PDB file of C-alpha atoms in Angstrom:
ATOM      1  CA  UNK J   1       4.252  24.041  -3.910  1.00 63.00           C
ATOM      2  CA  UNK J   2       4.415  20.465  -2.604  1.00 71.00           C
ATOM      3  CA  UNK J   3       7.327  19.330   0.350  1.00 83.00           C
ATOM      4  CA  UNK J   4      10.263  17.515  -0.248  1.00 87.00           C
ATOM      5  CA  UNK J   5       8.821  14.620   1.780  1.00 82.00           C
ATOM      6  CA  UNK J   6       5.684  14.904  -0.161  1.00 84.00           C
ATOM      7  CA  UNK J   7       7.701  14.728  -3.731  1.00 86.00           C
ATOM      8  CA  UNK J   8       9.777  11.989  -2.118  1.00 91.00           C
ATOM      9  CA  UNK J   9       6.114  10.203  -1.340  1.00 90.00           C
ATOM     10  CA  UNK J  10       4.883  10.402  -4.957  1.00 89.00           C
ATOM     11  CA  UNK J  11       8.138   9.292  -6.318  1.00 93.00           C
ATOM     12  CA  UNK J  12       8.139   6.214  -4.326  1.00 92.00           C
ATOM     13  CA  UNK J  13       4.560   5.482  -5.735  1.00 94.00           C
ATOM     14  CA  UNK J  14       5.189   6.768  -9.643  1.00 95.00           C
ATOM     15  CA  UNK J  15       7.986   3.847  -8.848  1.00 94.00           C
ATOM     16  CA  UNK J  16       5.783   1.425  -7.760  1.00 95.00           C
ATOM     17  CA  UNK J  17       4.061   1.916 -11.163  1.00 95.00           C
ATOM     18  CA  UNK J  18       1.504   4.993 -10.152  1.00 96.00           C
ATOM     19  CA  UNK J  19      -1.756   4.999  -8.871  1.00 96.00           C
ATOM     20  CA  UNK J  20      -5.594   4.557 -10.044  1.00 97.00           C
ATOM     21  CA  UNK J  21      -8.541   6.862  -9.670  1.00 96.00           C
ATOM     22  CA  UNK J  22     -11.630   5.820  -8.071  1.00 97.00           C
ATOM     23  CA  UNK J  23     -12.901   5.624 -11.276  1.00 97.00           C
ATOM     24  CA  UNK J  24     -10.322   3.158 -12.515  1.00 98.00           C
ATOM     25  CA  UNK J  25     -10.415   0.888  -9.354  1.00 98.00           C
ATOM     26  CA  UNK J  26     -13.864   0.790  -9.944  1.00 98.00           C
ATOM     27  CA  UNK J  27     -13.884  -1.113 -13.692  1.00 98.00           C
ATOM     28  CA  UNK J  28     -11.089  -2.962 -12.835  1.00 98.00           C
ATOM     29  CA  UNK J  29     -12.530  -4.427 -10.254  1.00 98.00           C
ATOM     30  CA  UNK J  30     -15.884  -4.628 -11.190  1.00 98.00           C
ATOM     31  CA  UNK J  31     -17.610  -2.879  -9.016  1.00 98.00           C
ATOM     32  CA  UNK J  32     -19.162   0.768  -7.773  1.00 98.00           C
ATOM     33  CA  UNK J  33     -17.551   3.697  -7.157  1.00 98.00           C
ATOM     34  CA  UNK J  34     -19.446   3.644  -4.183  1.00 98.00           C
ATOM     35  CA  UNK J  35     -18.345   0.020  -3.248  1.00 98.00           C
ATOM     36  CA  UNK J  36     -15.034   1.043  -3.783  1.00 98.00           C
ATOM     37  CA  UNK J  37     -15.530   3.581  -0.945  1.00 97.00           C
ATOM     38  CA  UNK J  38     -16.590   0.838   1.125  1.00 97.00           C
ATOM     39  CA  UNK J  39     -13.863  -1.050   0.939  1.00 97.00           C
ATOM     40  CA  UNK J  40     -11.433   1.303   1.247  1.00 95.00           C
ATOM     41  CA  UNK J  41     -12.981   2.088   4.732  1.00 93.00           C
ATOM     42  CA  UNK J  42     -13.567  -1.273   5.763  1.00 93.00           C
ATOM     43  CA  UNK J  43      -9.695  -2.158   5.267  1.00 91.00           C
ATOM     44  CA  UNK J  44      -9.976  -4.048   1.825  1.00 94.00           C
ATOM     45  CA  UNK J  45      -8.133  -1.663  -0.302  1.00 96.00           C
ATOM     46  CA  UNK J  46      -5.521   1.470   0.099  1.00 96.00           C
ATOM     47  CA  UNK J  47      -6.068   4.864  -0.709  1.00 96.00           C
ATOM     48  CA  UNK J  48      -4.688   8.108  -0.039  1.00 95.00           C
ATOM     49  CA  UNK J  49      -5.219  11.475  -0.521  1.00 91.00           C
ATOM     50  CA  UNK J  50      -2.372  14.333   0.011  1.00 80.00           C
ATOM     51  CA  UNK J  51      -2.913  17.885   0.892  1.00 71.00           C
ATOM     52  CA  UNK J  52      -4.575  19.692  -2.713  1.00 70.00           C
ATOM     53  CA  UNK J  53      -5.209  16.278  -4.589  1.00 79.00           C
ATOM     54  CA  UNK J  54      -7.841  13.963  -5.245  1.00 90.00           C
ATOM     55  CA  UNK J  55      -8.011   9.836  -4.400  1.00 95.00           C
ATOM     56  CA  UNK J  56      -5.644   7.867  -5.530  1.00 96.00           C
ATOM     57  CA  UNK J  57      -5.326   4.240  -4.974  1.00 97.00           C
ATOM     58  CA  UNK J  58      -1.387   2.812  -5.321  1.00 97.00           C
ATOM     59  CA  UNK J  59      -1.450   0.434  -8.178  1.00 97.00           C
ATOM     60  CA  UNK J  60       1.209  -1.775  -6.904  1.00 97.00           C
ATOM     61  CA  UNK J  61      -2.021  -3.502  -4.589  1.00 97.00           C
ATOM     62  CA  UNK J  62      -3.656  -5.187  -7.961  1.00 97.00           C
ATOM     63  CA  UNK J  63      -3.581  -7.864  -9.940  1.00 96.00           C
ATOM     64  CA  UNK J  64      -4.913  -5.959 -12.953  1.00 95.00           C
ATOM     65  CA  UNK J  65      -5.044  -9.564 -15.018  1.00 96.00           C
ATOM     66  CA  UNK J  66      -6.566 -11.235 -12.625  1.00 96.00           C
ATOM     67  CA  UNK J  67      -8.622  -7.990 -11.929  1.00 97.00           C
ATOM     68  CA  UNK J  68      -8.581  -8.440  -8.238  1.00 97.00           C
ATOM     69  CA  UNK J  69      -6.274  -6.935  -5.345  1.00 96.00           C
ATOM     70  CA  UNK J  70      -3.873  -8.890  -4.269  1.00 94.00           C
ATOM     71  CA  UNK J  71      -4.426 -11.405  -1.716  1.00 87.00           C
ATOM     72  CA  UNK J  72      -1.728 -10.648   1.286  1.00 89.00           C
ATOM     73  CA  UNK J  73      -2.849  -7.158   0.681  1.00 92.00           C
ATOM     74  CA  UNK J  74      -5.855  -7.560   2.806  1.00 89.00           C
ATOM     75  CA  UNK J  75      -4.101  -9.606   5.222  1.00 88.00           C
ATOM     76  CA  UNK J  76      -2.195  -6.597   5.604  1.00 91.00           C
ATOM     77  CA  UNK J  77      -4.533  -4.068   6.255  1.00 91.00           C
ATOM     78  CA  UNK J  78      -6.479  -5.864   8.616  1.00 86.00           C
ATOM     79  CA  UNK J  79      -3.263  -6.045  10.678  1.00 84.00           C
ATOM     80  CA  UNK J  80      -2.184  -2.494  10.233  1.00 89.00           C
ATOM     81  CA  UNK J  81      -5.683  -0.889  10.537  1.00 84.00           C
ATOM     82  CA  UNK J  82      -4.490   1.802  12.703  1.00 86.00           C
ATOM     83  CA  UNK J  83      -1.982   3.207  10.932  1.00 92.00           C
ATOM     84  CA  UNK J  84      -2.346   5.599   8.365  1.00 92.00           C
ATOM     85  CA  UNK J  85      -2.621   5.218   4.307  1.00 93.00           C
ATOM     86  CA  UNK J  86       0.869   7.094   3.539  1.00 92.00           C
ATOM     87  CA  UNK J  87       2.498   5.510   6.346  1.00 93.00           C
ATOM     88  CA  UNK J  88       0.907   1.668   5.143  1.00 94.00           C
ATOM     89  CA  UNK J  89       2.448   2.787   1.734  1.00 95.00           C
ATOM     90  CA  UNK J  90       5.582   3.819   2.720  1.00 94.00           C
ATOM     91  CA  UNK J  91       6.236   0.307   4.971  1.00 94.00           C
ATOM     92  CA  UNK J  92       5.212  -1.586   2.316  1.00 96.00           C
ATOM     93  CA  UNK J  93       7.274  -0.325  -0.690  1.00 96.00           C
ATOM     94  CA  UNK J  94      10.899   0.647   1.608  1.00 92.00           C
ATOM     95  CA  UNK J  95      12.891  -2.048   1.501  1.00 89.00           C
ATOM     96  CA  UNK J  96      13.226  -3.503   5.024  1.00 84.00           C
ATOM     97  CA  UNK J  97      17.216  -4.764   5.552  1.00 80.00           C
ATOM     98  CA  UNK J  98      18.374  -2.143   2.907  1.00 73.00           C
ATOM     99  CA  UNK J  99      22.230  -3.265   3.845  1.00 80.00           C
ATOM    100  CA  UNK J 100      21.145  -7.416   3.120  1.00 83.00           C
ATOM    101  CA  UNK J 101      18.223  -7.167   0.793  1.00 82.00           C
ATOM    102  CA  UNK J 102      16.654  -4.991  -2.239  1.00 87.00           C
ATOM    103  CA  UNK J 103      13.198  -6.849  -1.175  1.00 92.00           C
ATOM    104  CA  UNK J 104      10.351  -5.150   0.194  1.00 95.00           C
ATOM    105  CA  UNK J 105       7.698  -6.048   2.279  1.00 95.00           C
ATOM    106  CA  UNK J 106       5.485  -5.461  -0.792  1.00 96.00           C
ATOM    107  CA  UNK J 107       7.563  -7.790  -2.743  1.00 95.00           C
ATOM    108  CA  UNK J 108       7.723 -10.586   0.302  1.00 94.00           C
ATOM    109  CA  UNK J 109       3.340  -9.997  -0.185  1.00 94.00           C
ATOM    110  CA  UNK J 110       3.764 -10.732  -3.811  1.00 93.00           C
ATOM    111  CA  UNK J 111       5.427 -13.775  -3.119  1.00 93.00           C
ATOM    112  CA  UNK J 112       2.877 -15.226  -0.449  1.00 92.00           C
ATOM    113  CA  UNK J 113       4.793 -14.586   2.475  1.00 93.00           C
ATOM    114  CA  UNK J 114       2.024 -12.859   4.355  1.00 90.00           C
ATOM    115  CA  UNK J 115       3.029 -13.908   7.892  1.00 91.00           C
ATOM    116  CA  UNK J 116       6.741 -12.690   7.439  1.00 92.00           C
ATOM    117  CA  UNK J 117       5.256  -8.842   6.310  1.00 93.00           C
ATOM    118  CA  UNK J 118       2.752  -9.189   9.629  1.00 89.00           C
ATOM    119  CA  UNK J 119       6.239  -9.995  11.790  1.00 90.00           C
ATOM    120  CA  UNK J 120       7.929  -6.853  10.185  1.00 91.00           C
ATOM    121  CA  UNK J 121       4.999  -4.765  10.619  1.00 89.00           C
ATOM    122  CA  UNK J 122       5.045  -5.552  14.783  1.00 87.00           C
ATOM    123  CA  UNK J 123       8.359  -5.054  14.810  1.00 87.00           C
ATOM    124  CA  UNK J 124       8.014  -1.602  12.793  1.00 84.00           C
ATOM    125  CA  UNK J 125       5.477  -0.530  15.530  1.00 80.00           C
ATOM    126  CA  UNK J 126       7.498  -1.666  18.343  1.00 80.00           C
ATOM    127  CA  UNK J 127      10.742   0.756  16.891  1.00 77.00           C
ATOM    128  CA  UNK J 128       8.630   3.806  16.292  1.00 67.00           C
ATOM    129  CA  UNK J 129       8.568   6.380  18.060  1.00 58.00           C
TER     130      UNK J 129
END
């Protein structure tokens, strides 16, 4: 039996438009399974695994027609490399002024506005606890 918080977690990625298996990532990008490993621990693509499941990579981080992940993606891993997969996922697909805006920072990335998501994301560390 999975949590609340963990059914919560999957919604808000099954939202997002699901995930990928290695597998997948791997012919869409064009590339190894075992280069997709690489990447995913040197920061160039997100993955998570929860308790009792394989790795899954969040779709929402590809640009399956350009067969590529998106560019302010990186950008944002390399600024958020210590933080953790579920909690990288759950900043970037939250919407950040929920009483102003139905934009997330994942929707601010989309649009090229890289710098703004990096501002949120030192904020976001400075407010938790």
């Amino acid at each position: 039996m999975i949590s609340k918080g963990t059914a919560r977690f999957m919604k808000l990625i099954e939202t997002s438009g699901g995930t990928l298996s290695i597998s997948e990532v791997a012919v869409l990008l064009g590339i190894s399974e075992k280069t997709v490993l690489e990447r995913l621990g040197n920061y160039q693509v997100l993955g998570f695994r929860i308790p009792s499941s394989v790795l899954q990579f969040p779709r929402f981080q590809f640009d399956e027609k350009k067969r590529c992940v998106i560019p302010g993606i990186l950008d944002f891993l390399g600024e958020t490399n210590g933080w953790s997969a579920l909690e990288r996922i759950r900043f970037l697909l939250v919407r950040y002024e929920p009483e102003f805006t139905n934009e997330t920072p994942m929707d601010l990335v989309r649009g090229g506005e890289v710098e703004r998501v990096a501002e949120l994301a030192r904020v976001y560390l400075q407010q938790r606890p």
